[in-house]
Amino acid sequence: MTTGADRGPSNRVLYAIIGLLVAGLLLGTGAYLFLSGARPVSLTVGGPFSLIDGDGKPVTDKTWRGKYMLVYFGYTFCPDVCPATLSNVADALDKLGPKADQLQPLFITVDPKRDTPPVVKQYAAAFGPRMIGLTGSPEQIGAAARAYRVYYTEHRTGTGPEDYTMDHSSVLYLMGPDGRFVGPVRADQAGPEIAAALAKLMS
Ligand code: NI
């Protein structure tokens, strides 16, 4: 009787090549995960941040400890996605009822150049009294966005200094009263769906 492994020299060469390929693939995947810093098991989102509120006062992630935080990154000049998301969040908070008192929605700008404290304050207020707008130095915004794994980049639309839009990822992050990541909430949902998702994550 013969087994697959000892059918002769040509098969042994074949198995050796396959073995090398598999080893190479494993090494490559490991190196990729290592180099990209990816953690396949527990992906952390959020963490310490240091920003400025609409009154120009410094705030940190610890400012709202004891409450859930619903964190969203965007910018006030956003033509569509940000205003739609924030009005759906405002709608969701109304639907949540008393549970909404345990939740602080935060709008963090990715466009600190234009979104000064008074600008984010006025913008957030347009989506109801609960919403808080935050800004900061480009470095502070960059660090907060990195912590939340938010992607954003300037997209030029002309030659003037104001001629740009911001491309940005659009996800709502629910953080627990202890500051830890609870889960993401899809930002492209209507108010009642966001409310249902939040109620589930907060129960
Ligand atoms: Ni936007």
Coordinates of C-alpha atoms and ligand atoms in Angstrom, one line a residue:
M1 CA 0.0 0.0 0.0
T2 CA 1.2 3.5 -0.7
T3 CA 0.3 6.7 0.9
G4 CA 0.4 10.1 -0.6
A5 CA 3.6 11.0 1.0
D6 CA 5.8 8.2 -0.4
R7 CA 4.9 7.7 -4.0
G8 CA 8.3 8.6 -5.3
P9 CA 10.7 11.4 -5.7
S10 CA 8.5 13.6 -7.9
N11 CA 5.7 13.6 -5.3
R12 CA 8.2 14.4 -2.5
V13 CA 9.3 17.5 -4.5
L14 CA 5.7 18.5 -5.0
Y15 CA 4.9 18.2 -1.3
A16 CA 8.0 20.1 -0.4
I17 CA 6.9 22.9 -2.7
I18 CA 3.4 23.0 -1.3
G19 CA 4.9 23.0 2.2
L20 CA 7.0 26.0 1.3
L21 CA 4.1 27.8 -0.2
V22 CA 1.9 27.2 2.9
A23 CA 4.8 28.3 5.2
G24 CA 5.3 31.4 3.1
L25 CA 1.6 32.2 3.2
L26 CA 1.5 31.8 7.0
L27 CA 4.6 33.9 7.4
G28 CA 3.3 36.6 5.1
T29 CA -0.1 36.8 6.9
G30 CA 1.7 37.0 10.3
A31 CA 4.0 39.7 9.0
Y32 CA 1.1 41.6 7.6
L33 CA -0.9 41.5 10.8
F34 CA 2.2 42.5 12.8
L35 CA 3.2 45.3 10.5
S36 CA -0.4 46.7 10.1
G37 CA -0.8 46.6 13.9
A38 CA -4.1 44.7 13.3
R39 CA -5.4 42.8 16.3
P40 CA -7.6 40.0 14.9
V41 CA -9.1 39.0 18.2
S42 CA -10.0 42.2 20.2
L43 CA -10.3 45.3 18.1
T44 CA -10.2 48.3 20.4
V45 CA -12.0 51.5 19.5
G46 CA -11.9 54.8 21.3
G47 CA -9.6 55.8 24.1
P48 CA -8.3 59.0 25.7
F49 CA -9.0 62.2 23.8
S50 CA -8.4 65.8 24.6
L51 CA -10.5 68.3 22.8
I52 CA -12.2 71.7 23.1
D53 CA -15.9 72.3 23.5
G54 CA -18.1 75.0 22.0
D55 CA -17.3 77.5 24.7
G56 CA -13.5 77.0 24.2
K57 CA -13.1 74.9 27.3
P58 CA -10.9 71.8 27.4
V59 CA -12.7 68.5 27.7
T60 CA -11.5 64.9 27.7
D61 CA -13.0 61.4 27.3
K62 CA -13.4 61.4 31.1
T63 CA -15.7 64.5 31.1
W64 CA -18.7 62.2 30.5
R65 CA -17.7 59.2 32.6
G66 CA -20.8 57.6 34.1
K67 CA -22.8 58.3 31.0
Y68 CA -22.8 56.5 27.6
M69 CA -21.2 58.6 24.9
L70 CA -22.5 58.4 21.3
V71 CA -19.5 59.6 19.3
Y72 CA -19.7 60.8 15.7
F73 CA -17.0 62.4 13.6
G74 CA -17.9 64.8 10.8
Y75 CA -17.8 68.4 9.8
T76 CA -20.3 71.3 9.8
F77 CA -19.8 72.1 6.1
C78 CA -20.8 68.6 5.2
P79 CA -23.5 68.9 2.5
D80 CA -25.5 65.7 3.2
V81 CA -24.3 62.8 5.4
C82 CA -23.5 64.7 8.6
P83 CA -26.6 66.7 8.9
A84 CA -28.8 63.7 8.0
T85 CA -27.0 61.6 10.6
L86 CA -27.3 64.2 13.3
S87 CA -30.9 64.8 12.7
N88 CA -31.6 61.0 12.8
V89 CA -29.6 60.9 16.1
A90 CA -31.8 63.7 17.5
D91 CA -34.8 61.8 16.4
A92 CA -33.5 58.6 18.0
L93 CA -32.9 60.4 21.3
D94 CA -36.5 61.6 21.3
K95 CA -37.6 58.0 20.7
L96 CA -35.4 56.6 23.5
G97 CA -37.3 58.4 26.2
P98 CA -35.8 58.5 29.7
K99 CA -32.9 56.3 28.5
A100 CA -31.6 59.2 26.5
D101 CA -30.7 60.9 29.8
Q102 CA -28.0 58.3 30.2
L103 CA -26.5 59.2 26.8
Q104 CA -24.3 62.1 25.7
P105 CA -24.2 62.5 21.9
L106 CA -20.9 64.1 20.8
F107 CA -20.1 65.6 17.4
I108 CA -16.4 65.8 16.8
T109 CA -15.3 67.8 13.8
V110 CA -12.6 66.5 11.4
D111 CA -12.4 70.1 9.9
P112 CA -10.9 72.1 12.8
K113 CA -9.7 74.8 10.4
R114 CA -13.2 76.0 9.7
D115 CA -15.0 74.4 12.7
T116 CA -14.0 76.7 15.5
P117 CA -15.7 76.4 19.0
P118 CA -18.5 78.9 18.2
V119 CA -19.1 77.2 14.8
V120 CA -19.4 73.6 16.3
K121 CA -21.5 75.0 19.2
Q122 CA -24.1 76.6 16.9
Y123 CA -24.1 73.7 14.6
A124 CA -24.7 71.1 17.3
A125 CA -27.4 73.2 18.8
A126 CA -29.3 73.0 15.5
F127 CA -29.8 69.3 16.3
G128 CA -31.3 69.8 19.7
P129 CA -30.2 70.8 23.2
R130 CA -28.5 67.5 24.0
M131 CA -26.0 67.5 21.1
I132 CA -22.5 68.7 22.0
G133 CA -20.0 69.8 19.3
L134 CA -16.3 69.4 19.9
T135 CA -13.2 70.7 18.1
G136 CA -9.5 71.0 18.8
S137 CA -6.1 71.6 17.3
P138 CA -5.4 69.6 14.1
E139 CA -3.2 67.4 16.4
Q140 CA -5.9 66.8 18.9
I141 CA -8.5 66.0 16.2
G142 CA -5.9 63.7 14.6
A143 CA -5.3 61.8 17.8
A144 CA -9.0 61.4 18.6
A145 CA -9.7 60.2 15.1
R146 CA -6.9 57.7 15.3
A147 CA -8.2 56.4 18.6
Y148 CA -11.6 55.8 17.0
R149 CA -10.1 54.5 13.8
V150 CA -11.8 57.3 11.8
Y151 CA -10.6 58.0 8.4
Y152 CA -10.7 61.6 7.1
T153 CA -9.0 63.6 4.4
E154 CA -9.2 66.9 2.7
H155 CA -10.7 66.8 -0.8
R156 CA -9.8 69.9 -2.9
T157 CA -12.7 71.3 -5.0
G158 CA -10.9 74.5 -6.2
T159 CA -7.9 76.8 -5.6
G160 CA -9.3 79.0 -2.8
P161 CA -8.5 78.3 0.8
E162 CA -12.2 77.4 1.5
D163 CA -12.5 75.2 -1.6
Y164 CA -12.5 71.8 0.0
T165 CA -14.7 69.1 1.4
M166 CA -13.8 66.4 3.9
D167 CA -14.0 62.8 3.0
H168 CA -14.7 60.9 6.3
S169 CA -15.9 57.6 7.6
S170 CA -19.4 57.8 9.0
V171 CA -20.0 55.5 12.0
L172 CA -21.7 56.1 15.4
Y173 CA -19.7 54.7 18.3
L174 CA -21.4 53.9 21.5
M175 CA -19.0 54.1 24.5
G176 CA -20.1 52.8 27.9
P177 CA -20.3 54.7 31.2
D178 CA -16.8 53.3 31.9
G179 CA -15.5 54.8 28.7
R180 CA -15.1 51.4 27.0
F181 CA -16.4 50.7 23.5
V182 CA -19.8 49.0 23.6
G183 CA -20.5 48.8 19.8
P184 CA -20.9 50.6 16.6
V185 CA -24.3 51.9 15.3
R186 CA -24.8 52.2 11.6
A187 CA -25.1 55.9 10.8
D188 CA -27.2 55.5 7.7
Q189 CA -30.3 54.5 9.6
A190 CA -33.5 56.4 10.3
G191 CA -34.1 57.7 13.9
P192 CA -36.3 54.8 15.1
E193 CA -33.7 52.2 13.9
I194 CA -30.9 54.1 15.6
A195 CA -33.1 54.2 18.8
A196 CA -33.7 50.5 18.6
A197 CA -30.0 49.7 18.1
L198 CA -29.1 52.0 21.1
A199 CA -31.7 50.5 23.3
K200 CA -30.4 47.0 22.6
L201 CA -26.7 48.0 23.2
M202 CA -27.6 49.9 26.4
S203 CA -29.7 47.1 28.0
Ligands
NI1 NI -20.1 64.5 6.6

